[in-house]
């Protein structure tokens, strides 16, 4: 018997509300398949299964609020059958939400389990007090889209719809960052990075692209960080149970500000292996889905380092708080013109940015961090190699 549990969805997510099952008993589940939609304080998350089997029992129901790590369903593995699992299943009662929380849940979701409803549409309907059953779908096969819900938004908003979502998100972020500052001994480094070559290369590269295909400087910065991690792997991974746990994969978490306030940092998987065009497409998709409230559980749980760029906000530098259990965070400020002394002693203006590193002293020290940051700077001097 395989237990399918609500996975880790980030340090600031302790529980989630099951919105929808996308499987039923008897279905075959493949590795990587989205099996459920769970709402957190930040986004509606498509939860994937990383195990294969046949669905035996759904232990949580739409509307239930379940903690991270709770068993949501059980699967039959290879060679197991429903008959052989009858007794064990009876001995293991399903995990249910606490009764007081059940009373606060909306039962309507159960009736719509078989309808095709996008996670963004369901989340938007819940946030605005709209009965999803009353919404007619105009998407493929009658699927209810976000736009379908938004058409009904105006009358729904006429009724007071108390929303504590933003407060819940702020509380979750506060808890995670407080934990980080209490548990992680941070050290901070910064480096001024000349960006003339990167700017010139980017301008030339974008001349050959349509507007929708143009690259952003953030793409070069993410790729430079990913490549630097190959040379300095201690910055890539986690610190759990008193020891460093390096990651072979490089999944760069990207800090994205949400329109309603708050922050989220989902992962671009295998960033080091992707060409810049693919990286740009993935970044655009990730930002759009994060702000629409629709992400995958693997994107929430997999980041092995976080990159934040506050250049668009006008600041020269940012020294971020490490997102536990990660061990490093890289920040970039705005590109600005500064006075620069050339190799022959001349003086010129140079477009430059401040790259910063927040490092976990339990895993690395300032010397190693400085070498890593210098590698990031060096990578950005050769944009054609990114």
Short mmCIF file of N, CA, C and O in Angstrom, two decimals, residues 250-362:
data_model
loop_
_atom_site.label_atom_id
_atom_site.label_comp_id
_atom_site.label_asym_id
_atom_site.label_seq_id
_atom_site.Cartn_x
_atom_site.Cartn_y
_atom_site.Cartn_z
N UNK A 250 19.81 21.51 -10.34
CA UNK A 250 19.84 22.95 -10.07
C UNK A 250 18.48 23.52 -10.46
O UNK A 250 18.19 23.72 -11.64
N UNK A 251 17.65 23.72 -9.45
CA UNK A 251 16.33 24.29 -9.66
C UNK A 251 16.31 25.69 -9.04
O UNK A 251 16.30 25.82 -7.81
N UNK A 252 16.34 26.70 -9.87
CA UNK A 252 16.45 28.07 -9.38
C UNK A 252 15.06 28.62 -9.02
O UNK A 252 14.20 28.73 -9.89
N UNK A 253 14.87 28.95 -7.76
CA UNK A 253 13.64 29.60 -7.34
C UNK A 253 13.69 31.08 -7.70
O UNK A 253 14.71 31.73 -7.48
N UNK A 254 12.61 31.57 -8.25
CA UNK A 254 12.56 32.97 -8.68
C UNK A 254 11.55 33.71 -7.82
O UNK A 254 10.37 33.34 -7.77
N UNK A 255 12.01 34.74 -7.13
CA UNK A 255 11.11 35.52 -6.28
C UNK A 255 10.17 36.34 -7.14
O UNK A 255 10.61 37.13 -7.98
N UNK A 256 8.86 36.14 -6.97
CA UNK A 256 7.84 36.82 -7.76
C UNK A 256 6.89 37.53 -6.81
O UNK A 256 6.31 36.90 -5.92
N UNK A 257 6.73 38.84 -7.00
CA UNK A 257 5.78 39.57 -6.18
C UNK A 257 4.38 39.36 -6.75
O UNK A 257 4.18 39.36 -7.96
N UNK A 258 3.43 39.17 -5.86
CA UNK A 258 2.06 38.92 -6.28
C UNK A 258 1.27 40.23 -6.29
O UNK A 258 1.55 41.13 -5.49
N UNK A 259 0.31 40.32 -7.18
CA UNK A 259 -0.43 41.58 -7.32
C UNK A 259 -1.17 41.96 -6.05
O UNK A 259 -1.32 43.13 -5.72
N UNK A 260 -1.68 40.97 -5.34
CA UNK A 260 -2.43 41.26 -4.12
C UNK A 260 -1.53 41.45 -2.91
O UNK A 260 -1.98 41.62 -1.79
N UNK A 261 -0.20 41.45 -3.18
CA UNK A 261 0.76 41.57 -2.09
C UNK A 261 1.35 40.22 -1.75
O UNK A 261 0.78 39.17 -2.04
N UNK A 262 2.52 40.24 -1.15
CA UNK A 262 3.16 38.99 -0.79
C UNK A 262 4.14 38.55 -1.85
O UNK A 262 4.34 39.21 -2.89
N UNK A 263 4.77 37.45 -1.58
CA UNK A 263 5.87 36.98 -2.41
C UNK A 263 5.83 35.47 -2.51
O UNK A 263 5.41 34.78 -1.58
N UNK A 264 6.28 34.97 -3.64
CA UNK A 264 6.34 33.53 -3.84
C UNK A 264 7.59 33.25 -4.67
O UNK A 264 8.01 34.09 -5.47
N UNK A 265 8.22 32.10 -4.46
CA UNK A 265 9.48 31.81 -5.17
C UNK A 265 9.48 30.39 -5.72
O UNK A 265 10.22 29.52 -5.23
N UNK A 266 8.68 30.12 -6.74
CA UNK A 266 8.66 28.78 -7.34
C UNK A 266 9.91 28.52 -8.18
O UNK A 266 10.63 29.45 -8.55
N UNK A 267 10.10 27.27 -8.53
CA UNK A 267 11.34 26.86 -9.19
C UNK A 267 11.22 26.81 -10.71
O UNK A 267 10.19 26.45 -11.26
N UNK A 268 12.31 27.21 -11.36
CA UNK A 268 12.52 26.85 -12.76
C UNK A 268 13.41 25.61 -12.73
O UNK A 268 14.56 25.67 -12.31
N UNK A 269 12.85 24.50 -13.14
CA UNK A 269 13.57 23.22 -13.02
C UNK A 269 14.73 23.15 -14.02
O UNK A 269 14.62 23.58 -15.16
N UNK A 270 15.83 22.57 -13.53
CA UNK A 270 17.00 22.30 -14.36
C UNK A 270 17.43 23.53 -15.17
O UNK A 270 17.70 23.45 -16.38
N UNK A 271 17.50 24.67 -14.49
CA UNK A 271 17.81 25.92 -15.17
C UNK A 271 19.17 25.88 -15.86
O UNK A 271 19.37 26.52 -16.90
N UNK A 272 20.11 25.13 -15.31
CA UNK A 272 21.45 25.12 -15.87
C UNK A 272 21.50 24.47 -17.25
O UNK A 272 22.39 24.77 -18.06
N UNK A 273 20.55 23.60 -17.53
CA UNK A 273 20.57 22.86 -18.80
C UNK A 273 19.78 23.54 -19.91
O UNK A 273 19.78 23.05 -21.05
N UNK A 274 19.11 24.62 -19.61
CA UNK A 274 18.21 25.21 -20.59
C UNK A 274 18.85 26.38 -21.32
O UNK A 274 19.47 27.24 -20.70
N UNK A 275 18.66 26.44 -22.64
CA UNK A 275 19.13 27.63 -23.37
C UNK A 275 18.32 28.85 -22.95
O UNK A 275 17.23 28.72 -22.38
N UNK A 276 18.85 30.02 -23.23
CA UNK A 276 18.22 31.25 -22.75
C UNK A 276 16.79 31.42 -23.25
O UNK A 276 15.93 31.92 -22.52
N UNK A 277 16.53 31.04 -24.50
CA UNK A 277 15.17 31.19 -25.02
C UNK A 277 14.18 30.34 -24.21
O UNK A 277 13.08 30.80 -23.88
N UNK A 278 14.57 29.11 -23.91
CA UNK A 278 13.69 28.25 -23.12
C UNK A 278 13.54 28.79 -21.70
O UNK A 278 12.45 28.77 -21.11
N UNK A 279 14.65 29.29 -21.17
CA UNK A 279 14.62 29.86 -19.82
C UNK A 279 13.66 31.06 -19.78
O UNK A 279 12.92 31.24 -18.80
N UNK A 280 13.69 31.88 -20.82
CA UNK A 280 12.79 33.04 -20.89
C UNK A 280 11.34 32.60 -20.95
O UNK A 280 10.47 33.17 -20.28
N UNK A 281 11.06 31.57 -21.77
CA UNK A 281 9.68 31.08 -21.86
C UNK A 281 9.22 30.51 -20.51
O UNK A 281 8.09 30.75 -20.06
N UNK A 282 10.10 29.78 -19.86
CA UNK A 282 9.74 29.20 -18.56
C UNK A 282 9.52 30.29 -17.51
O UNK A 282 8.60 30.18 -16.68
N UNK A 283 10.35 31.32 -17.55
CA UNK A 283 10.20 32.41 -16.59
C UNK A 283 8.88 33.15 -16.81
O UNK A 283 8.15 33.44 -15.85
N UNK A 284 8.56 33.43 -18.06
CA UNK A 284 7.30 34.11 -18.36
C UNK A 284 6.10 33.29 -17.92
O UNK A 284 5.16 33.80 -17.29
N UNK A 285 6.16 32.00 -18.22
CA UNK A 285 5.06 31.11 -17.83
C UNK A 285 4.93 31.04 -16.31
O UNK A 285 3.81 31.07 -15.77
N UNK A 286 6.06 30.97 -15.63
CA UNK A 286 6.04 30.84 -14.17
C UNK A 286 5.44 32.10 -13.53
O UNK A 286 4.64 32.01 -12.60
N UNK A 287 5.83 33.26 -14.03
CA UNK A 287 5.31 34.51 -13.47
C UNK A 287 3.80 34.61 -13.70
O UNK A 287 3.03 34.96 -12.79
N UNK A 288 3.37 34.27 -14.91
CA UNK A 288 1.93 34.36 -15.21
C UNK A 288 1.13 33.41 -14.34
O UNK A 288 0.09 33.78 -13.79
N UNK A 289 1.61 32.18 -14.19
CA UNK A 289 0.85 31.20 -13.40
C UNK A 289 0.91 31.52 -11.91
O UNK A 289 -0.04 31.30 -11.19
N UNK A 290 2.05 32.05 -11.45
CA UNK A 290 2.14 32.42 -10.03
C UNK A 290 1.14 33.51 -9.70
O UNK A 290 0.47 33.48 -8.66
N UNK A 291 1.00 34.50 -10.60
CA UNK A 291 0.08 35.61 -10.34
C UNK A 291 -1.37 35.23 -10.59
O UNK A 291 -2.28 35.89 -10.12
N UNK A 292 -1.58 34.15 -11.36
CA UNK A 292 -2.93 33.64 -11.55
C UNK A 292 -3.30 32.64 -10.46
O UNK A 292 -4.44 32.17 -10.39
N UNK A 293 -2.33 32.32 -9.61
CA UNK A 293 -2.60 31.39 -8.51
C UNK A 293 -2.65 29.96 -8.94
O UNK A 293 -3.44 29.18 -8.41
N UNK A 294 -1.82 29.57 -9.90
CA UNK A 294 -1.85 28.19 -10.38
C UNK A 294 -0.42 27.69 -10.60
O UNK A 294 0.21 27.98 -11.61
N UNK A 295 0.07 26.94 -9.63
CA UNK A 295 1.42 26.39 -9.72
C UNK A 295 1.37 24.89 -9.44
O UNK A 295 0.38 24.37 -8.93
N UNK A 296 2.48 24.24 -9.76
CA UNK A 296 2.60 22.81 -9.47
C UNK A 296 3.34 22.60 -8.16
O UNK A 296 4.20 23.40 -7.79
N UNK A 297 3.01 21.50 -7.48
CA UNK A 297 3.63 21.24 -6.18
C UNK A 297 5.14 21.12 -6.31
O UNK A 297 5.88 21.54 -5.42
N UNK A 298 5.63 20.54 -7.41
CA UNK A 298 7.07 20.39 -7.57
C UNK A 298 7.75 21.75 -7.71
O UNK A 298 8.89 21.93 -7.29
N UNK A 299 7.05 22.71 -8.28
CA UNK A 299 7.63 24.05 -8.41
C UNK A 299 7.72 24.74 -7.06
O UNK A 299 8.60 25.58 -6.84
N UNK A 300 6.82 24.39 -6.15
CA UNK A 300 6.83 24.99 -4.82
C UNK A 300 7.87 24.35 -3.91
O UNK A 300 8.42 24.99 -3.01
N UNK A 301 8.12 23.06 -4.11
CA UNK A 301 8.95 22.32 -3.16
C UNK A 301 10.39 22.11 -3.62
O UNK A 301 11.25 21.77 -2.81
N UNK A 302 10.67 22.34 -4.89
CA UNK A 302 11.97 21.95 -5.45
C UNK A 302 13.08 22.99 -5.47
O UNK A 302 14.23 22.62 -5.76
N UNK A 303 12.83 24.29 -5.27
CA UNK A 303 13.94 25.25 -5.45
C UNK A 303 15.15 24.88 -4.59
O UNK A 303 15.02 24.58 -3.40
N UNK A 304 16.32 24.90 -5.21
CA UNK A 304 17.55 24.58 -4.49
C UNK A 304 18.35 25.84 -4.16
O UNK A 304 19.37 25.77 -3.47
N UNK A 305 17.94 26.97 -4.68
CA UNK A 305 18.49 28.29 -4.37
C UNK A 305 17.46 29.30 -4.85
O UNK A 305 16.62 28.97 -5.70
N UNK A 306 17.50 30.52 -4.32
CA UNK A 306 16.55 31.54 -4.76
C UNK A 306 17.30 32.72 -5.34
O UNK A 306 18.34 33.12 -4.81
N UNK A 307 16.77 33.25 -6.43
CA UNK A 307 17.29 34.48 -7.04
C UNK A 307 16.20 35.54 -6.97
O UNK A 307 15.06 35.28 -7.34
N UNK A 308 16.56 36.71 -6.47
CA UNK A 308 15.60 37.81 -6.42
C UNK A 308 16.20 39.02 -7.12
O UNK A 308 17.39 39.30 -6.99
N UNK A 309 15.39 39.69 -7.89
CA UNK A 309 15.83 40.86 -8.64
C UNK A 309 14.88 42.01 -8.34
O UNK A 309 13.71 41.96 -8.69
N UNK A 310 15.38 43.01 -7.66
CA UNK A 310 14.56 44.17 -7.33
C UNK A 310 14.97 45.39 -8.13
O UNK A 310 14.68 46.52 -7.75
N UNK A 311 15.67 45.15 -9.25
CA UNK A 311 16.10 46.26 -10.07
C UNK A 311 14.95 47.09 -10.60
O UNK A 311 15.03 48.31 -10.67
N UNK A 312 13.85 46.42 -10.98
CA UNK A 312 12.70 47.15 -11.50
C UNK A 312 12.08 48.06 -10.45
O UNK A 312 11.39 49.02 -10.78
N UNK A 313 12.31 47.74 -9.19
CA UNK A 313 11.78 48.58 -8.11
C UNK A 313 12.72 49.75 -7.81
O UNK A 313 12.44 50.57 -6.93
N UNK A 314 13.86 49.80 -8.49
CA UNK A 314 14.72 50.97 -8.38
C UNK A 314 15.80 50.90 -7.34
O UNK A 314 16.57 51.86 -7.19
N UNK A 315 15.90 49.82 -6.60
CA UNK A 315 16.92 49.76 -5.54
C UNK A 315 18.26 49.33 -6.13
O UNK A 315 18.33 48.60 -7.13
N UNK A 316 19.32 49.79 -5.50
CA UNK A 316 20.66 49.45 -5.98
C UNK A 316 21.07 48.04 -5.58
O UNK A 316 21.87 47.39 -6.28
N UNK A 317 20.59 47.57 -4.43
CA UNK A 317 21.01 46.24 -3.97
C UNK A 317 19.94 45.65 -3.07
O UNK A 317 19.11 46.38 -2.51
N UNK A 318 19.97 44.34 -2.94
CA UNK A 318 19.03 43.64 -2.07
C UNK A 318 19.79 42.54 -1.35
O UNK A 318 20.54 41.78 -1.98
N UNK A 319 19.61 42.45 -0.04
CA UNK A 319 20.22 41.39 0.76
C UNK A 319 19.07 40.59 1.36
O UNK A 319 18.48 40.98 2.36
N UNK A 320 18.74 39.49 0.73
CA UNK A 320 17.54 38.75 1.09
C UNK A 320 17.72 37.81 2.25
O UNK A 320 18.83 37.54 2.72
N UNK A 321 16.59 37.30 2.73
CA UNK A 321 16.56 36.30 3.79
C UNK A 321 16.45 34.93 3.14
O UNK A 321 15.60 34.71 2.28
N UNK A 322 17.32 34.03 3.54
CA UNK A 322 17.36 32.69 2.92
C UNK A 322 16.04 31.97 3.19
O UNK A 322 15.52 32.00 4.31
N UNK A 323 15.54 31.31 2.17
CA UNK A 323 14.27 30.59 2.25
C UNK A 323 14.56 29.16 2.72
O UNK A 323 15.08 28.35 1.95
N UNK A 324 14.29 28.85 3.98
CA UNK A 324 14.65 27.51 4.48
C UNK A 324 13.84 26.41 3.79
O UNK A 324 12.69 26.64 3.42
N UNK A 325 14.44 25.26 3.61
CA UNK A 325 15.75 24.80 4.08
C UNK A 325 16.89 25.06 3.09
O UNK A 325 17.91 24.40 3.16
N UNK A 326 16.71 26.01 2.13
CA UNK A 326 17.80 26.33 1.22
C UNK A 326 18.96 26.95 1.99
O UNK A 326 18.81 27.34 3.16
N UNK A 327 20.10 27.09 1.32
CA UNK A 327 21.30 27.56 2.02
C UNK A 327 21.89 28.83 1.40
O UNK A 327 22.95 29.28 1.84
N UNK A 328 21.24 29.38 0.40
CA UNK A 328 21.78 30.59 -0.21
C UNK A 328 20.70 31.33 -0.99
O UNK A 328 19.70 30.73 -1.44
N UNK A 329 20.90 32.61 -1.14
CA UNK A 329 20.01 33.47 -1.94
C UNK A 329 20.87 34.51 -2.63
O UNK A 329 21.76 35.10 -2.01
N UNK A 330 20.62 34.71 -3.91
CA UNK A 330 21.37 35.70 -4.69
C UNK A 330 20.42 36.83 -5.07
O UNK A 330 19.29 36.59 -5.52
N UNK A 331 20.88 38.06 -4.88
CA UNK A 331 20.06 39.22 -5.22
C UNK A 331 20.73 40.10 -6.26
O UNK A 331 21.96 40.18 -6.33
N UNK A 332 19.92 40.76 -7.07
CA UNK A 332 20.42 41.72 -8.05
C UNK A 332 19.65 43.03 -7.91
O UNK A 332 18.42 43.03 -7.80
N UNK A 333 20.38 44.14 -7.93
CA UNK A 333 19.75 45.45 -7.92
C UNK A 333 19.63 45.98 -9.34
O UNK A 333 19.87 45.28 -10.32
N UNK A 334 19.28 47.27 -9.44
CA UNK A 334 19.07 47.84 -10.77
C UNK A 334 20.42 48.09 -11.46
O UNK A 334 21.46 48.27 -10.80
N UNK A 335 20.38 48.08 -12.77
CA UNK A 335 21.57 48.43 -13.54
C UNK A 335 21.63 49.96 -13.64
O UNK A 335 20.68 50.60 -14.08
N UNK A 336 22.74 50.53 -13.22
CA UNK A 336 22.88 51.99 -13.16
C UNK A 336 24.26 52.36 -13.68
O UNK A 336 25.18 51.55 -13.68
N UNK A 337 24.41 53.60 -14.11
CA UNK A 337 25.72 54.08 -14.58
C UNK A 337 26.55 54.54 -13.38
O UNK A 337 26.08 55.33 -12.55
N UNK A 338 27.78 54.07 -13.31
CA UNK A 338 28.69 54.48 -12.25
C UNK A 338 30.02 54.89 -12.87
O UNK A 338 30.31 54.55 -14.03
N UNK A 339 30.82 55.63 -12.10
CA UNK A 339 32.17 55.96 -12.55
C UNK A 339 33.03 54.70 -12.50
O UNK A 339 32.98 53.94 -11.53
N UNK A 340 33.85 54.51 -13.56
CA UNK A 340 34.59 53.26 -13.67
C UNK A 340 36.01 53.54 -14.15
O UNK A 340 36.21 54.30 -15.10
N UNK A 341 36.97 52.95 -13.49
CA UNK A 341 38.36 53.10 -13.89
C UNK A 341 38.71 51.94 -14.82
O UNK A 341 38.56 50.77 -14.47
N UNK A 342 39.16 52.27 -16.02
CA UNK A 342 39.48 51.23 -17.00
C UNK A 342 40.84 50.60 -16.71
O UNK A 342 41.59 51.07 -15.84
N UNK A 343 41.17 49.56 -17.45
CA UNK A 343 42.42 48.82 -17.21
C UNK A 343 43.65 49.70 -17.42
O UNK A 343 44.70 49.49 -16.79
N UNK A 344 43.55 50.70 -18.31
CA UNK A 344 44.70 51.58 -18.57
C UNK A 344 44.68 52.83 -17.71
O UNK A 344 45.41 53.79 -17.97
N UNK A 345 43.83 52.85 -16.69
CA UNK A 345 43.80 53.97 -15.77
C UNK A 345 42.88 55.09 -16.18
O UNK A 345 42.81 56.11 -15.48
N UNK A 346 42.16 54.94 -17.26
CA UNK A 346 41.23 55.97 -17.69
C UNK A 346 39.94 55.92 -16.87
O UNK A 346 39.73 55.01 -16.05
N UNK A 347 39.11 56.91 -17.09
CA UNK A 347 37.84 57.00 -16.36
C UNK A 347 36.69 57.01 -17.35
O UNK A 347 36.75 57.70 -18.37
N UNK A 348 35.66 56.25 -17.04
CA UNK A 348 34.49 56.21 -17.92
C UNK A 348 33.26 55.93 -17.07
O UNK A 348 33.36 55.71 -15.87
N UNK A 349 32.12 55.98 -17.72
CA UNK A 349 30.90 55.52 -17.03
C UNK A 349 30.65 54.07 -17.43
O UNK A 349 30.94 53.67 -18.56
N UNK A 350 30.13 53.32 -16.50
CA UNK A 350 29.90 51.90 -16.74
C UNK A 350 28.53 51.50 -16.19
O UNK A 350 28.23 51.76 -15.02
N UNK A 351 27.68 50.89 -17.02
CA UNK A 351 26.45 50.32 -16.46
C UNK A 351 26.83 49.13 -15.57
O UNK A 351 27.60 48.26 -15.97
N UNK A 352 26.30 49.12 -14.37
CA UNK A 352 26.69 48.07 -13.42
C UNK A 352 25.52 47.75 -12.50
O UNK A 352 24.60 48.56 -12.32
N UNK A 353 25.57 46.58 -11.92
CA UNK A 353 24.58 46.18 -10.93
C UNK A 353 25.30 45.65 -9.71
O UNK A 353 26.48 45.27 -9.79
N UNK A 354 24.60 45.61 -8.59
CA UNK A 354 25.16 45.02 -7.39
C UNK A 354 24.57 43.63 -7.22
O UNK A 354 23.35 43.47 -7.07
N UNK A 355 25.44 42.63 -7.28
CA UNK A 355 25.02 41.26 -7.00
C UNK A 355 25.34 40.96 -5.55
O UNK A 355 26.44 41.27 -5.07
N UNK A 356 24.39 40.39 -4.84
CA UNK A 356 24.60 40.09 -3.43
C UNK A 356 24.40 38.61 -3.16
O UNK A 356 23.73 37.91 -3.93
N UNK A 357 24.99 38.16 -2.09
CA UNK A 357 24.81 36.76 -1.67
C UNK A 357 24.46 36.73 -0.20
O UNK A 357 25.14 37.33 0.63
N UNK A 358 23.37 36.05 0.12
CA UNK A 358 23.05 35.71 1.50
C UNK A 358 23.38 34.23 1.66
O UNK A 358 22.77 33.38 0.99
N UNK A 359 24.35 33.93 2.50
CA UNK A 359 24.80 32.54 2.63
C UNK A 359 24.55 31.99 4.02
O UNK A 359 24.47 32.73 5.00
N UNK A 360 24.39 30.68 4.10
CA UNK A 360 24.18 29.97 5.37
C UNK A 360 25.55 29.57 5.90
O UNK A 360 26.24 28.73 5.30
N UNK A 361 25.94 30.13 7.04
CA UNK A 361 27.27 29.88 7.59
C UNK A 361 27.45 28.44 8.07
O UNK A 361 28.57 27.98 8.31
N UNK A 362 26.37 27.69 8.22
CA UNK A 362 26.50 26.28 8.62
C UNK A 362 27.00 25.43 7.45
O UNK A 362 27.45 24.30 7.65
#
